[in-house]
CSV table of C-alpha atoms and ligand atoms in Angstrom, one decimal:
chain,number,residue,atom,x,y,z
A,1,MET,CA,15.6,-3.0,16.0
A,2,ALA,CA,12.7,-4.5,17.9
A,3,ARG,CA,10.5,-6.8,16.0
A,4,THR,CA,7.3,-5.1,14.7
A,5,PRO,CA,4.3,-7.1,15.8
A,6,LEU,CA,2.4,-8.5,12.8
A,7,ASP,CA,-0.7,-6.5,13.3
A,8,LYS,CA,1.4,-3.3,13.0
A,9,ILE,CA,2.8,-4.2,9.5
A,10,ARG,CA,1.1,-3.0,6.3
A,11,ASN,CA,2.4,-4.3,3.0
A,12,ILE,CA,0.8,-1.9,0.5
A,13,GLY,CA,1.1,-0.8,-3.1
A,14,ILE,CA,0.4,2.6,-4.5
A,15,THR,CA,-1.0,2.5,-8.0
A,16,ALA,CA,-2.2,5.2,-10.4
A,17,HIS,CA,-2.6,6.1,-14.1
A,18,ILE,CA,0.6,7.7,-15.2
A,19,ASP,CA,0.9,11.4,-14.0
A,20,ALA,CA,-1.9,11.0,-11.4
A,21,GLY,CA,0.7,11.5,-8.7
A,22,LYS,CA,2.0,8.2,-7.5
A,23,THR,CA,5.6,9.3,-7.3
A,24,THR,CA,4.7,12.6,-5.6
A,25,THR,CA,2.5,10.8,-3.1
A,26,THR,CA,5.1,8.2,-2.3
A,27,GLU,CA,7.7,11.0,-1.8
A,28,ARG,CA,5.4,12.8,0.6
A,29,ILE,CA,4.8,9.6,2.5
A,30,LEU,CA,8.5,9.0,2.8
A,31,TYR,CA,9.0,12.6,3.9
A,32,TYR,CA,6.2,12.5,6.6
A,33,THR,CA,7.4,9.2,7.9
A,34,GLY,CA,10.7,10.8,8.5
A,35,LYS,CA,12.9,8.6,6.4
A,36,SER,CA,13.5,11.0,3.5
A,37,HIS,CA,15.0,14.2,4.6
A,38,LYS,CA,15.9,15.5,1.3
A,39,ILE,CA,12.8,15.3,-0.8
A,40,GLY,CA,13.2,14.9,-4.5
A,41,GLU,CA,10.7,16.7,-6.7
A,42,VAL,CA,9.7,14.8,-9.8
A,43,HIS,CA,11.2,17.5,-12.1
A,44,ASP,CA,14.6,17.3,-10.4
A,45,GLY,CA,15.0,13.7,-11.5
A,46,ASN,CA,15.9,13.1,-7.9
A,47,THR,CA,13.1,11.0,-6.6
A,48,THR,CA,13.9,8.3,-4.1
A,49,THR,CA,11.5,5.8,-5.7
A,50,ASP,CA,12.6,6.1,-9.3
A,51,TYR,CA,14.6,3.0,-9.8
A,52,MET,CA,16.0,3.9,-13.1
A,53,GLU,CA,17.8,6.8,-11.4
A,54,GLN,CA,21.4,6.5,-10.6
A,55,GLU,CA,22.4,6.0,-7.0
A,56,ARG,CA,22.6,9.1,-5.0
A,57,GLU,CA,25.6,10.1,-2.8
A,58,ARG,CA,26.9,8.0,0.1
A,59,GLY,CA,26.5,4.8,-1.8
A,60,ILE,CA,22.8,4.6,-1.0
A,61,THR,CA,20.8,2.3,-3.2
A,62,ILE,CA,17.8,3.7,-4.8
A,63,THR,CA,15.3,1.0,-5.5
A,64,SER,CA,11.6,1.1,-5.5
A,65,ALA,CA,11.1,-2.6,-5.2
A,66,ALA,CA,10.0,-2.2,-1.6
A,67,VAL,CA,10.6,0.8,0.7
A,68,THR,CA,9.9,0.7,4.4
A,69,ALA,CA,8.4,3.7,6.3
A,70,GLU,CA,7.4,4.1,9.9
A,71,TRP,CA,4.1,5.8,10.9
A,72,LYS,CA,2.6,5.9,14.4
A,73,ASP,CA,4.3,2.7,15.7
A,74,HIS,CA,3.6,0.8,12.5
A,75,ARG,CA,5.8,-0.3,9.7
A,76,ILE,CA,4.5,0.4,6.2
A,77,ASN,CA,6.2,-1.5,3.4
A,78,ILE,CA,5.5,0.2,0.1
A,79,ILE,CA,5.9,-2.3,-2.7
A,80,ASP,CA,6.4,-0.9,-6.1
A,81,THR,CA,3.5,-1.4,-8.5
A,82,PRO,CA,4.5,0.1,-11.9
A,83,GLY,CA,1.7,2.1,-13.4
A,84,HIS,CA,2.6,2.0,-17.1
A,85,ILE,CA,0.7,-0.3,-19.4
A,86,ASP,CA,3.9,-2.0,-20.6
A,87,PHE,CA,4.5,-3.1,-17.1
A,88,ASN,CA,1.3,-5.0,-16.7
A,89,ILE,CA,3.1,-8.3,-15.9
A,90,GLU,CA,5.0,-6.4,-13.2
A,91,VAL,CA,1.8,-5.0,-11.8
A,92,ASN,CA,0.4,-8.4,-11.7
A,93,ARG,CA,3.3,-9.8,-9.9
A,94,SER,CA,3.5,-7.1,-7.3
A,95,LEU,CA,-0.2,-7.3,-6.5
A,96,ARG,CA,0.4,-10.9,-5.4
A,97,VAL,CA,2.7,-9.8,-2.5
A,98,LEU,CA,0.8,-6.9,-1.1
A,99,ASP,CA,-2.1,-7.0,1.4
A,100,GLY,CA,-3.7,-3.7,0.4
A,101,ALA,CA,-3.4,-0.9,-2.0
A,102,VAL,CA,-3.9,2.9,-2.4
A,103,PHE,CA,-5.4,3.8,-5.8
A,104,ILE,CA,-4.6,7.4,-6.8
A,105,ILE,CA,-7.1,9.0,-9.0
A,106,GLU,CA,-6.6,12.3,-10.7
A,107,GLY,CA,-8.9,15.1,-9.5
A,108,VAL,CA,-9.5,16.6,-13.0
A,109,ALA,CA,-9.7,13.5,-15.2
A,110,GLY,CA,-11.1,11.0,-12.7
A,111,VAL,CA,-10.6,7.4,-13.4
A,112,GLN,CA,-8.3,6.9,-16.4
A,113,PRO,CA,-7.6,3.8,-18.5
A,114,GLN,CA,-4.6,2.5,-16.5
A,115,SER,CA,-6.4,2.9,-13.2
A,116,GLU,CA,-9.2,0.8,-14.7
A,117,THR,CA,-6.8,-1.9,-15.8
A,118,ASN,CA,-5.0,-2.0,-12.5
A,119,TRP,CA,-8.3,-2.0,-10.7
A,120,ARG,CA,-9.4,-5.2,-12.5
A,121,LEU,CA,-6.1,-6.8,-11.7
A,122,ALA,CA,-6.5,-5.9,-8.0
A,123,ASP,CA,-10.0,-7.5,-8.2
A,124,ARG,CA,-8.4,-10.7,-9.4
A,125,TYR,CA,-6.2,-10.9,-6.4
A,126,ASN,CA,-8.9,-9.6,-4.0
A,127,VAL,CA,-6.6,-6.7,-2.9
A,128,PRO,CA,-8.3,-4.4,-0.4
A,129,ARG,CA,-8.2,-0.9,-1.6
A,130,ILE,CA,-8.6,2.7,-0.5
A,131,ILE,CA,-8.9,5.5,-3.1
A,132,PHE,CA,-7.2,8.9,-2.9
A,133,ILE,CA,-8.5,11.6,-5.3
A,134,ASN,CA,-5.4,13.7,-5.8
A,135,LYS,CA,-4.6,17.1,-7.4
A,136,LEU,CA,-7.6,18.8,-6.0
A,137,ASP,CA,-5.6,22.1,-6.2
A,138,ARG,CA,-5.7,22.0,-10.0
A,139,THR,CA,-7.9,24.2,-12.1
A,140,GLY,CA,-10.8,22.2,-13.2
A,141,ALA,CA,-10.4,19.6,-10.4
A,142,ASP,CA,-13.8,18.5,-9.0
A,143,PHE,CA,-14.0,15.9,-6.2
A,144,PHE,CA,-17.6,14.9,-6.9
A,145,ARG,CA,-17.1,14.6,-10.7
A,146,ALA,CA,-14.0,12.5,-10.1
A,147,PHE,CA,-15.9,10.5,-7.5
A,148,ASP,CA,-18.7,9.8,-10.0
A,149,THR,CA,-16.2,8.3,-12.5
A,150,LEU,CA,-15.4,5.7,-9.8
A,151,LYS,CA,-19.0,4.4,-10.0
A,152,GLU,CA,-19.3,4.8,-13.7
A,153,LYS,CA,-16.0,3.3,-14.8
A,154,LEU,CA,-15.3,0.8,-12.0
A,155,GLY,CA,-18.9,0.0,-11.1
A,156,ILE,CA,-18.0,0.1,-7.3
A,157,VAL,CA,-19.6,1.2,-4.1
A,158,ALA,CA,-17.3,4.2,-3.5
A,159,LEU,CA,-17.7,5.6,0.0
A,160,PRO,CA,-16.4,9.1,0.8
A,161,LEU,CA,-14.6,9.3,4.2
A,162,GLN,CA,-13.8,12.9,3.5
A,163,LEU,CA,-15.2,15.9,1.7
A,164,PRO,CA,-13.0,18.7,0.3
A,165,ILE,CA,-13.0,22.1,1.9
A,166,GLY,CA,-12.7,24.7,-0.9
A,167,ALA,CA,-11.7,23.9,-4.5
A,168,GLU,CA,-8.8,24.4,-6.9
A,169,GLU,CA,-6.4,27.0,-5.5
A,170,ASN,CA,-8.7,27.6,-2.5
A,171,PHE,CA,-8.6,23.9,-1.5
A,172,ILE,CA,-7.5,24.1,2.1
A,173,GLY,CA,-8.4,20.9,3.8
A,174,VAL,CA,-11.0,18.1,4.3
A,175,VAL,CA,-14.0,17.3,6.3
A,176,ASP,CA,-13.4,14.1,8.1
A,177,LEU,CA,-16.7,12.3,8.1
A,178,VAL,CA,-15.6,9.6,10.5
A,179,GLU,CA,-14.8,12.0,13.3
A,180,MET,CA,-17.0,14.8,12.0
A,181,LYS,CA,-14.4,17.5,12.1
A,182,ALA,CA,-12.5,19.7,9.6
A,183,ILE,CA,-8.7,19.2,9.0
A,184,VAL,CA,-7.1,22.3,7.7
A,185,TRP,CA,-3.5,22.8,6.5
A,186,GLU,CA,-1.6,25.9,7.3
A,187,GLY,CA,0.0,26.8,3.9
A,188,GLY,CA,0.9,24.4,1.1
A,189,GLU,CA,4.6,24.0,1.6
A,190,LEU,CA,6.4,20.8,2.5
A,191,GLY,CA,6.0,19.9,6.2
A,192,ALA,CA,3.0,22.3,6.5
A,193,LYS,CA,1.2,21.8,9.7
A,194,PHE,CA,-2.5,21.0,10.0
A,195,HIS,CA,-5.1,21.4,12.8
A,196,ASP,CA,-8.6,20.3,13.6
A,197,GLU,CA,-11.5,22.8,13.3
A,198,PRO,CA,-15.3,22.6,13.5
A,199,ILE,CA,-16.9,21.8,10.2
A,200,PRO,CA,-17.4,25.1,8.2
A,201,ALA,CA,-21.1,26.2,8.4
A,202,GLU,CA,-21.6,26.1,4.6
A,203,LEU,CA,-20.5,22.4,4.6
A,204,GLU,CA,-22.5,21.2,7.6
A,205,GLU,CA,-25.5,20.0,5.6
A,206,LYS,CA,-23.5,18.2,3.1
A,207,ALA,CA,-21.3,16.6,5.8
A,208,LYS,CA,-24.4,15.4,7.6
A,209,GLU,CA,-25.8,13.9,4.5
A,210,HIS,CA,-22.6,12.0,3.7
A,211,ARG,CA,-22.0,11.0,7.3
A,212,GLN,CA,-25.4,9.3,7.1
A,213,ILE,CA,-24.5,7.5,3.9
A,214,LEU,CA,-21.2,6.4,5.5
A,215,LEU,CA,-23.0,5.1,8.6
A,216,ASP,CA,-25.7,3.3,6.6
A,217,THR,CA,-23.2,1.6,4.3
A,218,ALA,CA,-20.4,0.8,6.8
A,219,VAL,CA,-22.4,-0.3,9.7
A,220,GLY,CA,-24.3,-2.7,7.5
A,221,VAL,CA,-21.3,-5.1,7.4
A,222,ASP,CA,-21.3,-5.8,11.1
A,223,GLU,CA,-24.2,-7.1,13.1
A,224,LYS,CA,-23.0,-5.9,16.5
A,225,ALA,CA,-22.4,-2.5,15.1
A,226,MET,CA,-25.9,-2.6,13.7
A,227,GLU,CA,-27.3,-3.2,17.1
A,228,GLU,CA,-25.4,-0.3,18.5
A,229,TYR,CA,-26.6,1.9,15.7
A,230,PHE,CA,-30.3,1.0,16.1
A,231,GLU,CA,-30.0,1.6,19.9
A,232,ASN,CA,-28.3,4.9,19.8
A,233,GLY,CA,-28.9,6.3,16.3
A,234,ASP,CA,-25.1,6.5,15.9
A,235,VAL,CA,-22.0,4.5,16.6
A,236,SER,CA,-18.7,5.3,18.3
A,237,VAL,CA,-15.7,6.3,16.1
A,238,GLU,CA,-14.0,3.1,17.1
A,239,THR,CA,-16.9,1.0,15.9
A,240,LEU,CA,-17.3,2.9,12.7
A,241,LYS,CA,-13.6,2.5,12.0
A,242,ARG,CA,-13.9,-1.2,12.6
A,243,CYS,CA,-16.8,-1.4,10.2
A,244,ILE,CA,-14.9,0.5,7.5
A,245,LYS,CA,-12.0,-1.8,7.9
A,246,LYS,CA,-14.2,-4.9,7.6
A,247,GLY,CA,-16.0,-3.6,4.5
A,248,THR,CA,-12.7,-2.5,2.9
A,249,ILE,CA,-11.2,-6.0,3.4
A,250,SER,CA,-14.2,-7.8,2.1
A,251,GLY,CA,-14.5,-5.4,-0.8
A,252,GLU,CA,-18.1,-4.5,0.1
A,253,PHE,CA,-17.2,-0.8,-0.5
A,254,ARG,CA,-14.2,1.3,-1.3
A,255,PRO,CA,-13.3,4.2,1.0
A,256,VAL,CA,-12.4,7.5,-0.7
A,257,LEU,CA,-10.1,10.2,0.6
A,258,CYS,CA,-8.8,13.3,-1.1
A,259,GLY,CA,-6.2,16.0,-1.2
A,260,THR,CA,-3.2,17.3,-3.1
A,261,ALA,CA,0.0,15.5,-2.6
A,262,PHE,CA,2.0,18.2,-4.4
A,263,LYS,CA,0.6,21.0,-2.2
A,264,ASN,CA,1.0,18.8,0.8
A,265,LYS,CA,-2.6,18.5,1.9
A,266,GLY,CA,-4.1,15.2,2.7
A,267,VAL,CA,-1.2,12.8,2.9
A,268,GLN,CA,-1.1,12.4,6.7
A,269,PRO,CA,-4.8,11.4,6.9
A,270,LEU,CA,-4.1,9.0,4.0
A,271,LEU,CA,-1.4,7.4,6.1
A,272,ASP,CA,-3.8,7.1,9.0
A,273,ALA,CA,-6.3,5.5,6.7
A,274,VAL,CA,-3.7,2.9,5.6
A,275,LEU,CA,-3.3,1.9,9.3
A,276,ASP,CA,-7.0,2.1,10.1
A,277,TYR,CA,-8.5,0.4,7.1
A,278,LEU,CA,-6.0,-1.6,5.1
A,279,PRO,CA,-5.3,-5.1,6.5
A,280,SER,CA,-2.2,-6.3,8.3
A,281,PRO,CA,-0.7,-9.6,7.2
A,282,VAL,CA,-2.7,-11.4,9.8
A,283,ASP,CA,-6.0,-9.8,8.7
A,284,VAL,CA,-5.9,-11.5,5.3
A,285,GLU,CA,-6.0,-15.1,4.2
A,286,GLY,CA,-2.6,-16.7,4.0
A,287,ILE,CA,-0.9,-17.9,0.9
A,288,LYS,CA,-2.0,-21.1,-0.9
A,289,VAL,CA,0.3,-24.1,-1.3
A,290,ALA,CA,1.2,-25.1,-4.9
A,291,PRO,CA,-1.0,-27.7,-6.6
A,292,GLU,CA,0.4,-31.2,-6.4
A,293,GLU,CA,1.6,-32.7,-9.7
A,294,GLY,CA,-1.4,-33.4,-11.9
A,295,GLU,CA,-3.7,-31.5,-9.6
A,296,ASP,CA,-6.3,-29.2,-11.1
A,297,GLU,CA,-5.0,-25.6,-10.9
A,298,ASP,CA,-8.4,-24.4,-9.6
A,299,ALA,CA,-8.8,-27.1,-6.9
A,300,GLU,CA,-9.3,-26.0,-3.3
A,301,ARG,CA,-5.8,-25.9,-1.7
A,302,ARG,CA,-4.4,-25.6,1.8
A,303,VAL,CA,-3.7,-22.1,2.9
A,304,ILE,CA,-0.6,-21.4,5.0
A,305,PRO,CA,-1.5,-18.9,7.7
A,306,VAL,CA,0.9,-16.0,8.4
A,307,ARG,CA,2.6,-17.2,11.6
A,308,GLU,CA,6.0,-16.5,13.1
A,309,ASP,CA,6.2,-19.9,14.7
A,310,GLY,CA,5.5,-21.9,11.5
A,311,PRO,CA,8.2,-23.3,9.2
A,312,PHE,CA,9.8,-20.6,7.0
A,313,ALA,CA,8.1,-20.0,3.6
A,314,GLY,CA,8.7,-17.0,1.4
A,315,LEU,CA,8.4,-15.8,-2.2
A,316,ALA,CA,11.1,-13.9,-4.2
A,317,PHE,CA,9.1,-11.2,-5.9
A,318,LYS,CA,11.7,-8.9,-7.4
A,319,ILE,CA,15.4,-8.9,-8.2
A,320,VAL,CA,17.3,-5.6,-8.5
A,321,ASN,CA,20.8,-5.5,-9.6
A,322,ASP,CA,22.9,-2.8,-8.0
A,323,LYS,CA,26.6,-2.3,-7.6
A,324,TYR,CA,26.8,-4.6,-4.6
A,325,GLY,CA,25.3,-7.4,-6.6
A,326,ASN,CA,21.8,-8.8,-6.8
A,327,LEU,CA,19.3,-7.9,-4.2
A,328,THR,CA,16.5,-10.4,-4.0
A,329,PHE,CA,13.3,-9.0,-2.5
A,330,VAL,CA,11.4,-11.7,-0.5
A,331,ARG,CA,8.0,-11.6,1.1
A,332,VAL,CA,8.0,-13.9,4.1
A,333,TYR,CA,4.7,-15.7,4.6
A,334,SER,CA,5.5,-18.0,7.5
A,335,GLY,CA,8.2,-18.4,10.1
A,336,VAL,CA,11.4,-16.5,10.8
A,337,LEU,CA,14.5,-16.3,8.6
A,338,LYS,CA,17.9,-15.4,10.0
A,339,SER,CA,21.0,-14.4,8.0
A,340,GLY,CA,23.2,-17.4,7.6
A,341,ASP,CA,20.2,-19.8,7.4
A,342,GLN,CA,20.0,-22.4,4.6
A,343,VAL,CA,16.8,-22.6,2.8
A,344,LEU,CA,15.4,-24.7,0.0
A,345,ASN,CA,14.5,-23.1,-3.3
A,346,THR,CA,11.4,-25.3,-4.0
A,347,THR,CA,11.0,-24.0,-7.5
A,348,LYS,CA,14.5,-25.0,-8.6
A,349,GLY,CA,15.0,-27.8,-6.1
A,350,HIS,CA,18.3,-26.7,-4.5
A,351,LYS,CA,19.6,-25.1,-1.4
A,352,GLU,CA,20.5,-21.5,-0.9
A,353,ARG,CA,22.4,-19.9,1.9
A,354,ILE,CA,21.0,-16.6,3.1
A,355,GLY,CA,23.7,-13.9,3.3
A,356,ARG,CA,23.2,-10.4,4.6
A,357,MET,CA,19.7,-9.0,4.7
A,358,PHE,CA,18.4,-5.5,4.5
A,359,GLN,CA,15.4,-3.4,4.8
A,360,MET,CA,15.3,-0.5,2.4
A,361,HIS,CA,14.4,2.9,3.6
A,362,ALA,CA,14.1,6.0,1.4
A,363,ASP,CA,17.6,7.1,2.1
A,364,LYS,CA,19.4,4.2,3.5
A,365,ARG,CA,19.5,0.5,3.7
A,366,GLU,CA,19.4,-1.0,7.2
A,367,GLU,CA,21.0,-4.3,7.8
A,368,ILE,CA,18.8,-6.7,9.8
A,369,LYS,CA,19.5,-10.0,11.3
A,370,GLU,CA,16.2,-11.7,10.8
A,371,VAL,CA,12.9,-11.2,9.1
A,372,THR,CA,9.6,-12.6,10.2
A,373,ALA,CA,6.3,-13.7,8.6
A,374,GLY,CA,4.3,-10.9,7.2
A,375,ASP,CA,7.4,-8.7,6.5
A,376,ILE,CA,9.6,-8.0,3.5
A,377,ALA,CA,13.4,-7.9,3.2
A,378,ALA,CA,16.1,-7.8,0.5
A,379,PHE,CA,18.8,-10.5,0.5
A,380,VAL,CA,22.3,-10.4,-0.9
A,381,GLY,CA,24.0,-13.6,-2.0
A,382,LEU,CA,21.2,-15.7,-3.3
A,383,LYS,CA,22.9,-17.3,-6.2
A,384,ASP,CA,20.2,-19.0,-8.2
A,385,THR,CA,16.9,-17.7,-7.1
A,386,GLY,CA,14.8,-16.0,-9.7
A,387,THR,CA,11.7,-13.8,-9.6
A,388,GLY,CA,8.7,-15.8,-8.6
A,389,ASP,CA,10.7,-18.6,-7.0
A,390,THR,CA,9.4,-19.9,-3.7
A,391,LEU,CA,11.7,-20.6,-0.7
A,392,ALA,CA,11.1,-22.9,2.2
A,393,SER,CA,12.6,-24.3,5.3
A,394,GLN,CA,14.7,-27.4,4.6
A,395,GLU,CA,13.3,-29.4,7.5
A,396,ASP,CA,9.7,-28.8,6.8
A,397,PRO,CA,9.4,-27.5,3.3
A,398,VAL,CA,6.0,-26.0,2.3
A,399,VAL,CA,5.8,-25.4,-1.4
A,400,LEU,CA,4.0,-22.1,-2.0
A,401,GLU,CA,2.1,-21.4,-5.1
A,402,ARG,CA,4.7,-19.8,-7.3
A,403,MET,CA,4.3,-16.7,-9.5
A,404,ALA,CA,4.0,-17.7,-13.0
A,405,PHE,CA,5.6,-14.8,-14.8
A,406,PRO,CA,9.0,-14.7,-16.2
A,407,VAL,CA,10.2,-11.2,-15.5
A,408,PRO,CA,13.5,-9.6,-16.4
A,409,VAL,CA,16.0,-8.4,-13.9
A,410,ILE,CA,16.1,-4.7,-13.6
A,411,ASP,CA,19.6,-3.4,-13.9
A,412,ILE,CA,20.4,-0.2,-12.1
A,413,SER,CA,24.2,-0.6,-11.8
B,501,GDP,P1,3.0,9.5,-11.4
B,501,GDP,O1,3.3,9.4,-12.9
B,501,GDP,O2,1.7,9.0,-11.1
B,501,GDP,O3,4.1,9.0,-10.6
B,501,GDP,O4,2.9,11.1,-11.2
B,501,GDP,P2,3.9,12.1,-10.6
B,501,GDP,O5,3.9,12.1,-9.1
B,501,GDP,O6,5.2,12.0,-11.3
B,501,GDP,O7,3.2,13.5,-10.9
B,501,GDP,C1,3.0,13.9,-12.3
B,501,GDP,C2,3.0,15.4,-12.3
B,501,GDP,O8,1.9,15.9,-11.6
B,501,GDP,C3,4.2,16.0,-11.7
B,501,GDP,O9,4.6,17.2,-12.5
B,501,GDP,C4,3.8,16.4,-10.3
B,501,GDP,O10,4.5,17.5,-9.8
B,501,GDP,C5,2.3,16.8,-10.6
B,501,GDP,N1,1.5,16.5,-9.4
B,501,GDP,C6,1.5,15.5,-8.6
B,501,GDP,N2,0.6,15.6,-7.6
B,501,GDP,C7,0.0,16.8,-7.8
B,501,GDP,C8,-1.0,17.6,-7.1
B,501,GDP,O11,-1.6,17.2,-6.1
B,501,GDP,N3,-1.4,18.8,-7.6
B,501,GDP,C9,-0.8,19.3,-8.8
B,501,GDP,N4,-1.2,20.5,-9.2
B,501,GDP,N5,0.2,18.6,-9.4
B,501,GDP,C10,0.6,17.4,-8.9
């Protein structure tokens, strides 16, 4: 497979309070990105991302440590971020390796305690975020009320990029405030098609009002866009998207989208938003090197930029035990790693030989020959590399800041 350019990679997490729809949304993403042909509903106990599940037929490994999906020429690596309170250490650890996150909020309850906890953790790691208000088909769901809880409970500048069309069982689509059009789904079944329409007359005023808020907020982050705005009273879609991305990465504001994953409305625009607004590995600051011995933990430290032509440096962030042995999931920060290479485990101080490497899709694992900076792969055959260990090139070892959490191996064999 051709190498995906760095700017076309997104390493994201999806996080939610339990039951808000993380599994369903992930399933829909895998469906729409074409890698999961047999969709597993939650109640079937057959979901691709449920790592406690047994392996399915054909010897395919089910693991949610990191799943790769392709959308519009981009590669989206979805890294599992457990939602349950008991997994806080895991959430913590996963947040380190992702460049952006989708926060799913329930349309009836709004922000719930676990979303709040995860939000604070994401703050700590400066993870850029977009918000998806889900379950808008449910009785009692209210976009604006759920939206208000974002401000009340998280104290953020939440910025709608969409407004719902219809409510509860009559929820049919969204007004896209960036392109000022309506997106309407034809039916609610899986694979349902959608089309663009003019904004419904009864929503025109509200759409204009929110488009104005969007412009005033987003354009404020970029001087050149401000000039364009003052000159023309509006900006191009391209400029607006650039501003939204900039403000999302800096955390100035948090874009909000909406829909119902279960009724298959809203997931494709959410995927577009992941590409448009969440950063690629090159859009974010690289990873820091570890403190020297005796050095203050909080001291300013050198940052390793994400570069394919740098020395190899990576971080083992999860180990999953399946029937083929241990799969070690590594996020590569710098350089290129080929199967057969020898690397240095800088945490343990010994060498490791890289055996076969894989990229995990929803329904298959694909063997790859190399993995480059910014990407994620699973390795077989690392003998003594634990979760949180850092790996480096032997010739030019760069010691990355390690993850400080002792985390158990998840056994799914
Ligand atoms: P998770 O715990 O966040 O992974 O949530 P799940 O995806 O497992 O969803 C919890 C329950 O809510 C399941 O029964 C789903 O079928 C249901 N659900 C998920 N999304 C929606 C939605 O958009 N609308 C409705 N009505 N139900 C949903």
